[in-house]
CSV table of C-alpha atoms in Angstrom, one decimal:
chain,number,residue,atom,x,y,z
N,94,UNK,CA,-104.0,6.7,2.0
N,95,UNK,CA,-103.4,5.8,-1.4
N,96,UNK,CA,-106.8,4.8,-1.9
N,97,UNK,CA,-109.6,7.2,-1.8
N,98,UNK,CA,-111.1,4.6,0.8
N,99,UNK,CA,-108.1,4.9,3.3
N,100,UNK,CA,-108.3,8.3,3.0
N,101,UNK,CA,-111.7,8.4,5.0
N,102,UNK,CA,-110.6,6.7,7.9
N,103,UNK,CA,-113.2,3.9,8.0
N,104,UNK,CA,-111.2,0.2,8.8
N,105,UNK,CA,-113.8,-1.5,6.5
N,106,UNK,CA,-112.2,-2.6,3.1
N,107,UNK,CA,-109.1,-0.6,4.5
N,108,UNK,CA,-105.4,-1.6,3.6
N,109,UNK,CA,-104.7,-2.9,7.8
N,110,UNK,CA,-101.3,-3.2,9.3
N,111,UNK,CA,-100.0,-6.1,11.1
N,112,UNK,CA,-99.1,-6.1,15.0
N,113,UNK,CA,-95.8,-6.5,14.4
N,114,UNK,CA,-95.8,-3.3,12.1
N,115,UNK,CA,-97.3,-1.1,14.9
N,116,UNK,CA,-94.7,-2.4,17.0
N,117,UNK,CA,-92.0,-1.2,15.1
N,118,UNK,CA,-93.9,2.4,14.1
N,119,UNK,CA,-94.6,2.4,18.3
N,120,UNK,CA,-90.9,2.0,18.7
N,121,UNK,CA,-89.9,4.6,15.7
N,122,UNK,CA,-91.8,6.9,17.3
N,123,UNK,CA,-91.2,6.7,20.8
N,124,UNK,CA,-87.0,6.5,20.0
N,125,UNK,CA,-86.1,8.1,16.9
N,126,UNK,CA,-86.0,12.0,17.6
N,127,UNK,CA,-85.4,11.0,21.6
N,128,UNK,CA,-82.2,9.3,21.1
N,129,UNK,CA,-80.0,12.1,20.1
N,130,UNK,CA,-81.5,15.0,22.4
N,131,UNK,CA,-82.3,13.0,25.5
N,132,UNK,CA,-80.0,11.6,26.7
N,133,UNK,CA,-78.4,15.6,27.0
N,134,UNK,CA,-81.4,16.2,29.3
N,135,UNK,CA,-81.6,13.3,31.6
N,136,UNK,CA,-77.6,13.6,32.4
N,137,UNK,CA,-78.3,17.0,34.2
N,138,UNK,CA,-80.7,15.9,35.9
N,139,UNK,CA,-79.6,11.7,36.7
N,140,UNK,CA,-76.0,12.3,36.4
N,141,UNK,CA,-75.0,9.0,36.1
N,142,UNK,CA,-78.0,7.1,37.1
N,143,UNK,CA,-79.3,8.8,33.7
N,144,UNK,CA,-79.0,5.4,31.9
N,145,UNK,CA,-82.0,4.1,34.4
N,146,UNK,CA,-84.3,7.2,33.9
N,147,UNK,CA,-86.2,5.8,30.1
N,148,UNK,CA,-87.0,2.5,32.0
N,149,UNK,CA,-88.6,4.8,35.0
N,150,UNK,CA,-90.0,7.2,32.1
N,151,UNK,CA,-91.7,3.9,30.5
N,152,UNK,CA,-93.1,2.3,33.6
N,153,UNK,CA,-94.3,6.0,34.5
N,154,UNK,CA,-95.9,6.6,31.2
N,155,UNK,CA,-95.8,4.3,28.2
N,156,UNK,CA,-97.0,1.5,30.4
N,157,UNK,CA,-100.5,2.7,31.2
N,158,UNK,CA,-100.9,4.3,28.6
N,159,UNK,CA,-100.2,1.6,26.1
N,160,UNK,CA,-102.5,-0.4,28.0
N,161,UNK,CA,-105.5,2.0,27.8
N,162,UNK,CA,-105.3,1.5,24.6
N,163,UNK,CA,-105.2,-1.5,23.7
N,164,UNK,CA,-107.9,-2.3,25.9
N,165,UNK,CA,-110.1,0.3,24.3
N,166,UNK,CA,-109.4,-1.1,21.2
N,167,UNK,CA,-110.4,-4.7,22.0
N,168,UNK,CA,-113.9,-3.3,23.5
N,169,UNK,CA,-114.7,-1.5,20.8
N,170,UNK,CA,-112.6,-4.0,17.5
N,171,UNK,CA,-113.2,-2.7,13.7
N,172,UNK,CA,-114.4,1.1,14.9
N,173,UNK,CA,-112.3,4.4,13.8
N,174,UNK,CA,-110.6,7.3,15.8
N,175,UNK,CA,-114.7,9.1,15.1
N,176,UNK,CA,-117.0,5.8,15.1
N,177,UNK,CA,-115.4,5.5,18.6
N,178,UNK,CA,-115.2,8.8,19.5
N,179,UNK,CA,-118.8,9.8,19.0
N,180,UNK,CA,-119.7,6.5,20.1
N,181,UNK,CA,-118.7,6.7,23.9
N,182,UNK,CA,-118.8,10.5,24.0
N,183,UNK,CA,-121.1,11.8,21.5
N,184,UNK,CA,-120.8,14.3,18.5
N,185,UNK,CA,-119.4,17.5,20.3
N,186,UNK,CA,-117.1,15.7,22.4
N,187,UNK,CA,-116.2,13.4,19.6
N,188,UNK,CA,-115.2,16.2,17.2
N,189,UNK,CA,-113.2,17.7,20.2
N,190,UNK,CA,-111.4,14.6,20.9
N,191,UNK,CA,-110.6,14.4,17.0
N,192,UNK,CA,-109.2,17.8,17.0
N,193,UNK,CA,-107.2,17.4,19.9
N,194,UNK,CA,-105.1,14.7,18.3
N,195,UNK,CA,-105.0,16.7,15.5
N,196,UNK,CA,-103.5,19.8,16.9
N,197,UNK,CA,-101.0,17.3,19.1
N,198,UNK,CA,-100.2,15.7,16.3
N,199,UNK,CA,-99.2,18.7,14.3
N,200,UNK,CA,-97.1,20.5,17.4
N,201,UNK,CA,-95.0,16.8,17.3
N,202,UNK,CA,-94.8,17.4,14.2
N,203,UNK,CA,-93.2,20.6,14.2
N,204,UNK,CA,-90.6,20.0,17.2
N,205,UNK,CA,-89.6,16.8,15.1
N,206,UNK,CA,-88.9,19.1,12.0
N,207,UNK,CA,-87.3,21.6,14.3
N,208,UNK,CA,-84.8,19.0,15.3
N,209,UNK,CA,-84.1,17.8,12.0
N,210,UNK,CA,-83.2,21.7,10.9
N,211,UNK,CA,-81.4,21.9,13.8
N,212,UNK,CA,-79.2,18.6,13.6
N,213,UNK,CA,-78.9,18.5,9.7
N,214,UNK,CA,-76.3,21.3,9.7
N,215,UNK,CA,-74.0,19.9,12.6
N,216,UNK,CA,-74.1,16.4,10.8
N,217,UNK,CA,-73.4,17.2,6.8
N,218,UNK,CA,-74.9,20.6,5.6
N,219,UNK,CA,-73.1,23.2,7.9
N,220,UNK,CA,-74.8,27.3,7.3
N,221,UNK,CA,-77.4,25.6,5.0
N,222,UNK,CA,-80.6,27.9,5.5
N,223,UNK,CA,-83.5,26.3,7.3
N,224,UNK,CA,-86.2,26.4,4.9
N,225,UNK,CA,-83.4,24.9,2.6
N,226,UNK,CA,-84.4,21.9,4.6
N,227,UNK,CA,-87.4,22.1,5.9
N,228,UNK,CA,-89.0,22.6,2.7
N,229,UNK,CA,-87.7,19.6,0.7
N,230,UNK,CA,-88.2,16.7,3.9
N,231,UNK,CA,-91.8,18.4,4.5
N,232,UNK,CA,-92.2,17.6,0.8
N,233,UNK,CA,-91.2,14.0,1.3
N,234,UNK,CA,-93.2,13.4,4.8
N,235,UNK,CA,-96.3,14.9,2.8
N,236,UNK,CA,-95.8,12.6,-0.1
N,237,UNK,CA,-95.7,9.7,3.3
N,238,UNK,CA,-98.8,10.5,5.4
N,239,UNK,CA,-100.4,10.8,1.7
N,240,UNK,CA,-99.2,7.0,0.9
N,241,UNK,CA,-101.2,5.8,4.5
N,242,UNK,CA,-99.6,4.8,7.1
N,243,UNK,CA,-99.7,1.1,5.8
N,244,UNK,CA,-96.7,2.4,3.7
N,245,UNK,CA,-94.8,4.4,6.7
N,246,UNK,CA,-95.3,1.1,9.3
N,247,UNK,CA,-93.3,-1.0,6.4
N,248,UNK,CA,-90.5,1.5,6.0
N,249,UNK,CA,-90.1,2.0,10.2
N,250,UNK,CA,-88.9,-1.6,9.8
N,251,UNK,CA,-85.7,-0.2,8.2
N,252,UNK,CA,-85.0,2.3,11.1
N,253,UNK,CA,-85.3,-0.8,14.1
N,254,UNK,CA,-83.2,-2.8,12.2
N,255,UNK,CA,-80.6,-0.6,11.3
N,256,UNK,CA,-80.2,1.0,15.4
N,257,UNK,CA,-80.2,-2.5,16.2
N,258,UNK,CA,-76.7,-2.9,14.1
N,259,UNK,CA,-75.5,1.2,15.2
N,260,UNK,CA,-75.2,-0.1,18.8
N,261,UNK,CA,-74.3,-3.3,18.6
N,262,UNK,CA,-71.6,-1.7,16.4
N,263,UNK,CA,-70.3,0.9,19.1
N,264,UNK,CA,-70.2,-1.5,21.7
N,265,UNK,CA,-68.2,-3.8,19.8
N,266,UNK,CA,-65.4,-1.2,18.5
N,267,UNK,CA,-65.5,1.0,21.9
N,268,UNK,CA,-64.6,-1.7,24.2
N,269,UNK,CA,-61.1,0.7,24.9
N,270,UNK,CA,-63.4,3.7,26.1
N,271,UNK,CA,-65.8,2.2,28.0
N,272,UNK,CA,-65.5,2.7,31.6
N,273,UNK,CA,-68.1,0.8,33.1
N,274,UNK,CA,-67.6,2.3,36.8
N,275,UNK,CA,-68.8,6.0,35.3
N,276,UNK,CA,-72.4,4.5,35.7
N,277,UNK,CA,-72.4,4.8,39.4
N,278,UNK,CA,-73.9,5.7,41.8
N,279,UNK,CA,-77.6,5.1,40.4
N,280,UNK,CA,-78.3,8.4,42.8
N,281,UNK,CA,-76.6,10.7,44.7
N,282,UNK,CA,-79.1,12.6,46.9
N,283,UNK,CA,-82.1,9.9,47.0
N,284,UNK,CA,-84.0,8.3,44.7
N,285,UNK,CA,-86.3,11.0,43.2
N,286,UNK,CA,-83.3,12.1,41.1
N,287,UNK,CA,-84.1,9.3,39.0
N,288,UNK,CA,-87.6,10.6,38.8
N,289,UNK,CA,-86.7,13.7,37.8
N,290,UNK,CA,-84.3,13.0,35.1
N,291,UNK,CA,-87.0,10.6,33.5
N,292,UNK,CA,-89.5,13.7,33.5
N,293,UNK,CA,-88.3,14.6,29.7
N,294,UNK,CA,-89.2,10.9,28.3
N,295,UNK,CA,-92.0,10.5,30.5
N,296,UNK,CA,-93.4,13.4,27.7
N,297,UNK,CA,-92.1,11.3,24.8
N,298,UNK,CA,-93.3,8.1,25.6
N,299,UNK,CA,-96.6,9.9,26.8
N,300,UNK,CA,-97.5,10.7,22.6
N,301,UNK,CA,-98.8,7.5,21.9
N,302,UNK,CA,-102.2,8.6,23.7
N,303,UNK,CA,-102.2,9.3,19.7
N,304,UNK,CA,-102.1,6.4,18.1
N,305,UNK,CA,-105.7,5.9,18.4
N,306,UNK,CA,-106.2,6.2,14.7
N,307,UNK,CA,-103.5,3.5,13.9
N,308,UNK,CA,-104.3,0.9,16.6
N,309,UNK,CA,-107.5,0.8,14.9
N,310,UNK,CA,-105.9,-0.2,11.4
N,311,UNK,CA,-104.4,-3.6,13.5
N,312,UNK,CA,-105.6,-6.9,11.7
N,313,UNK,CA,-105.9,-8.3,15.1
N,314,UNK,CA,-106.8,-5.9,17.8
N,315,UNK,CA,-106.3,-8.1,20.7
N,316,UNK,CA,-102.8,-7.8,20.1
N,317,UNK,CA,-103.0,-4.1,20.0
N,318,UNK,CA,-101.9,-3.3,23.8
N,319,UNK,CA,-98.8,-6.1,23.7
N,320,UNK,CA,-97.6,-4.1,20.3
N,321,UNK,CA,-97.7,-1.0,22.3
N,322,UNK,CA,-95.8,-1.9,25.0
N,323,UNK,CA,-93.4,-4.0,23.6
N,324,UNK,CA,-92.7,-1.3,21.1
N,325,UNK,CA,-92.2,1.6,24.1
N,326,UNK,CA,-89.9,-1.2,26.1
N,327,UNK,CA,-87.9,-2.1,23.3
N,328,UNK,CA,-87.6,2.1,22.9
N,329,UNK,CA,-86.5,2.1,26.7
N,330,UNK,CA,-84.1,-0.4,26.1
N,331,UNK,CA,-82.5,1.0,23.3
N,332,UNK,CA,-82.6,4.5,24.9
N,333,UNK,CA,-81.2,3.2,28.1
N,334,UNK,CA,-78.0,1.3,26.1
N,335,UNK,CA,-77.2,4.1,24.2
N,336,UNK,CA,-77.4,6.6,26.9
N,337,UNK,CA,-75.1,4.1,29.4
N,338,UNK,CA,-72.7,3.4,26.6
N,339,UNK,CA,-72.4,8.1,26.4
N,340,UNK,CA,-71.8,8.4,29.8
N,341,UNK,CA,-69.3,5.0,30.3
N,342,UNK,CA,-67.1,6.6,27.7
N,343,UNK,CA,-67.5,10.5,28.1
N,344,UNK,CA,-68.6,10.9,31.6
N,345,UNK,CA,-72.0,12.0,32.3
N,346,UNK,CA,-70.9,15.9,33.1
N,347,UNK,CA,-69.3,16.0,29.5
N,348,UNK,CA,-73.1,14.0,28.0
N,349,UNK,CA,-74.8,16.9,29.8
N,350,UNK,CA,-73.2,19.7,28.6
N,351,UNK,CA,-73.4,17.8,24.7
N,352,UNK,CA,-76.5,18.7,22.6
N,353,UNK,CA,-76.5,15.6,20.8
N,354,UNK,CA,-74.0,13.3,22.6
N,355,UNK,CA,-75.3,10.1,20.9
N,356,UNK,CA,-73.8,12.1,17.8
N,357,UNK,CA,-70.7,12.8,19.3
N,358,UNK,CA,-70.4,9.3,20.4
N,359,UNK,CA,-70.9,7.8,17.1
N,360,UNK,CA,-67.8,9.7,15.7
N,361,UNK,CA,-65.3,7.7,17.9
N,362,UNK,CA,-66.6,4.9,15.6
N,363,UNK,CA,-63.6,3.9,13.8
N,364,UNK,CA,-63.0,0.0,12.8
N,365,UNK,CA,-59.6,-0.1,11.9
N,366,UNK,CA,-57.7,3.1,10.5
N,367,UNK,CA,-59.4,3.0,7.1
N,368,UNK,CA,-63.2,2.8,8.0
N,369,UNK,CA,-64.2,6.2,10.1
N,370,UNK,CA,-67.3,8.9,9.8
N,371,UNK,CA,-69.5,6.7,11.0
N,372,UNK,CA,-71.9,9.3,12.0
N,373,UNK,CA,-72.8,10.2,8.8
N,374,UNK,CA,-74.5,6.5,8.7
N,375,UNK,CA,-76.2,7.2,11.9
N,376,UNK,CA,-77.5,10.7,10.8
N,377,UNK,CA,-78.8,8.5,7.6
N,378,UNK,CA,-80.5,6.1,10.1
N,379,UNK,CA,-81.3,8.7,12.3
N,380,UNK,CA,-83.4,10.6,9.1
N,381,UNK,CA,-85.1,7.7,8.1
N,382,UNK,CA,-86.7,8.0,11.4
N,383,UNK,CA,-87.7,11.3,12.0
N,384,UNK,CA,-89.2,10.7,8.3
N,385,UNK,CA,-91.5,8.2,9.2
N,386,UNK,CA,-92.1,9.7,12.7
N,387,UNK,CA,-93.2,13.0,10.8
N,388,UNK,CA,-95.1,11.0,8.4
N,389,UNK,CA,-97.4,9.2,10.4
N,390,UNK,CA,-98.0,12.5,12.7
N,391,UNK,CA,-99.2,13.8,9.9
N,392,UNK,CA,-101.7,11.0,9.1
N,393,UNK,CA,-102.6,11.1,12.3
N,394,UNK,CA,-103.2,14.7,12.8
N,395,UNK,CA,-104.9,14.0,9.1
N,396,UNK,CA,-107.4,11.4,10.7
N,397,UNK,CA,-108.2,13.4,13.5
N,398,UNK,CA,-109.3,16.9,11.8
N,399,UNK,CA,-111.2,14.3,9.6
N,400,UNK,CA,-112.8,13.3,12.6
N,401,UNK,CA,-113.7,16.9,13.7
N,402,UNK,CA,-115.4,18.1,10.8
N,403,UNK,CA,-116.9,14.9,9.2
N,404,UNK,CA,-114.5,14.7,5.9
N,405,UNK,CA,-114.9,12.5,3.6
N,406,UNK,CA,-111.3,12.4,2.3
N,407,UNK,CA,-108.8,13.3,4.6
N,408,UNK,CA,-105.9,13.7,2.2
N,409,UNK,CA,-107.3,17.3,1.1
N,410,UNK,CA,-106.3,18.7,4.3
N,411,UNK,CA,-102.8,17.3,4.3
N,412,UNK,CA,-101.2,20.6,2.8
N,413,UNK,CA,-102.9,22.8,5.0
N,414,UNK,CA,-101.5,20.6,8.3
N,415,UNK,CA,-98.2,20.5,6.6
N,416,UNK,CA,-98.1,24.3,6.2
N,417,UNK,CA,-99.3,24.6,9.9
N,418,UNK,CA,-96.3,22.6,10.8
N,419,UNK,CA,-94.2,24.5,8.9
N,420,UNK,CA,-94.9,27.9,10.8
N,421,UNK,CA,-94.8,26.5,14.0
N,422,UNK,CA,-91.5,25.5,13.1
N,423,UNK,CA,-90.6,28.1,12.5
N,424,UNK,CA,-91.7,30.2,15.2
N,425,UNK,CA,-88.9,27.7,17.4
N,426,UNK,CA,-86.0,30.5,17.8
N,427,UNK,CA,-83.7,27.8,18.6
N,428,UNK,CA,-82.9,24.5,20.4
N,429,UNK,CA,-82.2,25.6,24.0
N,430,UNK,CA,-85.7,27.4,23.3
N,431,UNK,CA,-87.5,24.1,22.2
N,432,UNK,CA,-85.8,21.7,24.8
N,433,UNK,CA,-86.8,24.0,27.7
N,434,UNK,CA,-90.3,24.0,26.1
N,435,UNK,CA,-90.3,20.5,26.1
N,436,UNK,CA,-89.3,19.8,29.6
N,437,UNK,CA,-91.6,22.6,31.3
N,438,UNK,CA,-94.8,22.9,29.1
N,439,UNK,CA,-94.9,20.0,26.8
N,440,UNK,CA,-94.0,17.4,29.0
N,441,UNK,CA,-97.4,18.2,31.7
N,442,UNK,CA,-99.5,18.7,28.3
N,443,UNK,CA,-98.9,15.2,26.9
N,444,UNK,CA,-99.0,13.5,30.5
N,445,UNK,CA,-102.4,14.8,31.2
N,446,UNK,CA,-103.8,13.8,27.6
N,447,UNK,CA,-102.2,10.6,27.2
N,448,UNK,CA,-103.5,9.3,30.6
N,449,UNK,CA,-106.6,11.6,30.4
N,450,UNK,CA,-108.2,10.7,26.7
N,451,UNK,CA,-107.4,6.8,27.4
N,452,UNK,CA,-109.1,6.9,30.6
N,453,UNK,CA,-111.8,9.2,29.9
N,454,UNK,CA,-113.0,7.0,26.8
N,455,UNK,CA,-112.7,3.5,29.1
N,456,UNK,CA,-114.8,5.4,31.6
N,457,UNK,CA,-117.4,6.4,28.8
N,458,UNK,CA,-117.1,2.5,27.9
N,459,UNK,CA,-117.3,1.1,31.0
N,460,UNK,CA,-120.6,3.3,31.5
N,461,UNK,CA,-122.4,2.5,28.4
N,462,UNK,CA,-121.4,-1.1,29.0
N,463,UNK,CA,-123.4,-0.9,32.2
N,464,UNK,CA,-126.2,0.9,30.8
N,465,UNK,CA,-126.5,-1.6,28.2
N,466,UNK,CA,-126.2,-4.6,30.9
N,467,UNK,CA,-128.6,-2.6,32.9
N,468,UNK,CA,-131.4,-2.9,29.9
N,469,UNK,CA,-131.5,0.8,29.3
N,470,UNK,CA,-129.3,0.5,25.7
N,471,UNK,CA,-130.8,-1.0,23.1
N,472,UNK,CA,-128.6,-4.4,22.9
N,473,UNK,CA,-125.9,-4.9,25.2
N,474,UNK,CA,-124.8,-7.4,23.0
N,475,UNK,CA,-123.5,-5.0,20.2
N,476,UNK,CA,-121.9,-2.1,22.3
N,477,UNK,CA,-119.2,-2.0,19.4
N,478,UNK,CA,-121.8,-1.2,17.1
């Protein structure tokens, strides 16, 4: 968005990102504000089969939903979140489908800078006030979603990298804690405990149902769907090592009753006796990739209000979603509050949109397709027109 032209969401002359670059915003996304609080919730329920529940959550969830759309990119290549919108479904349902992503893109928003007030003060910045921080990394994600999320893709490069090197770091210097028996049994009453303790990712990895506006940026869209998934299973992957490597070395009674045991976990990081407080480099990493995650919600939420009431430039309207974020933020008494939110509200909400929208704008597809076929559309040859 640092061109007026970005700005108004239109993929002609736009600034695209590669395929590789919306794999690594898909896994930023997906992992980056999951990996500390997660892991917490699927304990309870998994005990310690938790480590299996994010590849259950993905097969469940960022599977078909990945795949939805990337095929509803490559039907309808080179069209925006409201050319393809009002397409398939027409204006009315077009605008509502544009502010739906824009209000789901702002409440992500807003849990995502709940956890960062929440964590920030546990990490380096203990009894600092909340709009002490809240104010200044809004600032920053503003200044992000305002740059396009051309600019955000490139930076989520930084985060993959780096989580790459955090756990290949804490396996390599916890070898004396691990305890690789702690991750069994995979179930102890039957296997629908896995299924319930993969209900709380199911809801993460269901948010990409959003991405609509960015998959259309892709320089090549048949590779839209791969970058998806590959993105949510390298997110699984990552979510199911660190998670394994909490509950080999603290049990998975002690990771339940953590709020952030990936944090706690990264503090028995030491490599020798002169190199310790490791965490603080994971709660660098770790901010790096709620920034960009926060960023390109905004954009996104950005891109669809644009969408719902025609704007020309999209960027004017950035304050006003940031604000909105900021309140609802701030209406999160605390993080027992938000987690229980998440698990019995937010979770069903994002399920039924991400495999709802995806499906319903395939079916709309499908239909005009067969119209068009039929000779009732004008040229069934230019259904992406």
């Amino acid at each position: 968005m640092a061109q007026g032209s970005r700005s108004q969401g239109s993929t002609g002359g736009l600034a695209r990102i590669s395929s590789q670059q919306l794999l690594s915003l898909a896994y930023t996304m997906h992992f980056t504000a999951a990996v500390l609080v997660a892991p917490s919730s699927m304990a309870k329920f998994g005990h310690s089969g938790a480590w299996l529940a994010p590849p259950v959550a993905f097969l469940l969830s960022a599977l078909p939903v990945s795949l939805m759309l990337g095929l509803l990119v490559r039907r309808h290549p080179h069209q925006t979140l409201a050319q393809m919108t009002r397409h398939l479904l027409g204006p009315v349902l077009g605008r509502l489908v544009g502010l739906t992503v824009s209000v789901f893109s702002v409440v992500v928003a807003a849990a995502t800078l709940r956890d960062v007030v929440e964590v920030t003060p546990v990490a380096i910045l203990p009894a600092t006030p909340a709009w002490a921080l809240s104010v200044p990394f809004l600032l920053v994600t503003l200044y992000g979603a305002y740059s396009g999320v051309e600019v955000v893709a490139r930076l989520s490069y930084l985060f993959a990298l780096a989580t790459v090197m955090v756990i290949l770091l804490g396996i390599s210097t916890l070898t004396g804690l691990i305890h690789p028996l702690r991750l069994l049994p995979l179930y102890e009453r039957s296997p629908l405990q896995l299924l319930q303790a993969s209900w709380p990712a199911m809801g993460w990895f269901a948010e990409s149902w959003s991405f609509i506006a960015v998959a259309a940026l892709v320089d090549r869209e048949e590779r839209v769907g791969r970058s998806l998934v590959l993105g949510a299973a390298l997110a699984a992957l990552m979510l199911t090592a660190f998670t394994a490597l909490a509950i080999t070395v603290f049990g998975h009674q002690l990771v339940a009753q953590f709020s952030f045991p990936i944090y706690s976990l990264v503090q028995q990081i030491a490599i020798g006796e002169f190199v310790e407080r490791l965490d603080v480099l994971l709660f660098a990493v770790w901010l790096v990739g709620m920034l960009v995650k926060v960023s390109a919600h905004l954009w996104m939420a950005a891109s669809g209000a644009g969408c719902a009431l025609a704007l020309k430039n999209q960027r004017q309207i950035l304050p006003a979603l940031g604000l909105a974020a900021h309140i609802l933020m701030s209406l999160v008494p605390n993080l027992n509050w938000l987690t229980q939110f998440s698990i019995n509200i937010w979770t069903p909400i994002s399920l039924s949109l991400g495999l709802g929208v995806p499906a319903l704008l395939l079916a709309a597809s499908w239909v005009r397709q067969q119209r068009q076929c039929g000779g009732m559309g004008p040229d069934a040859q230019q259904q992406s027109q």
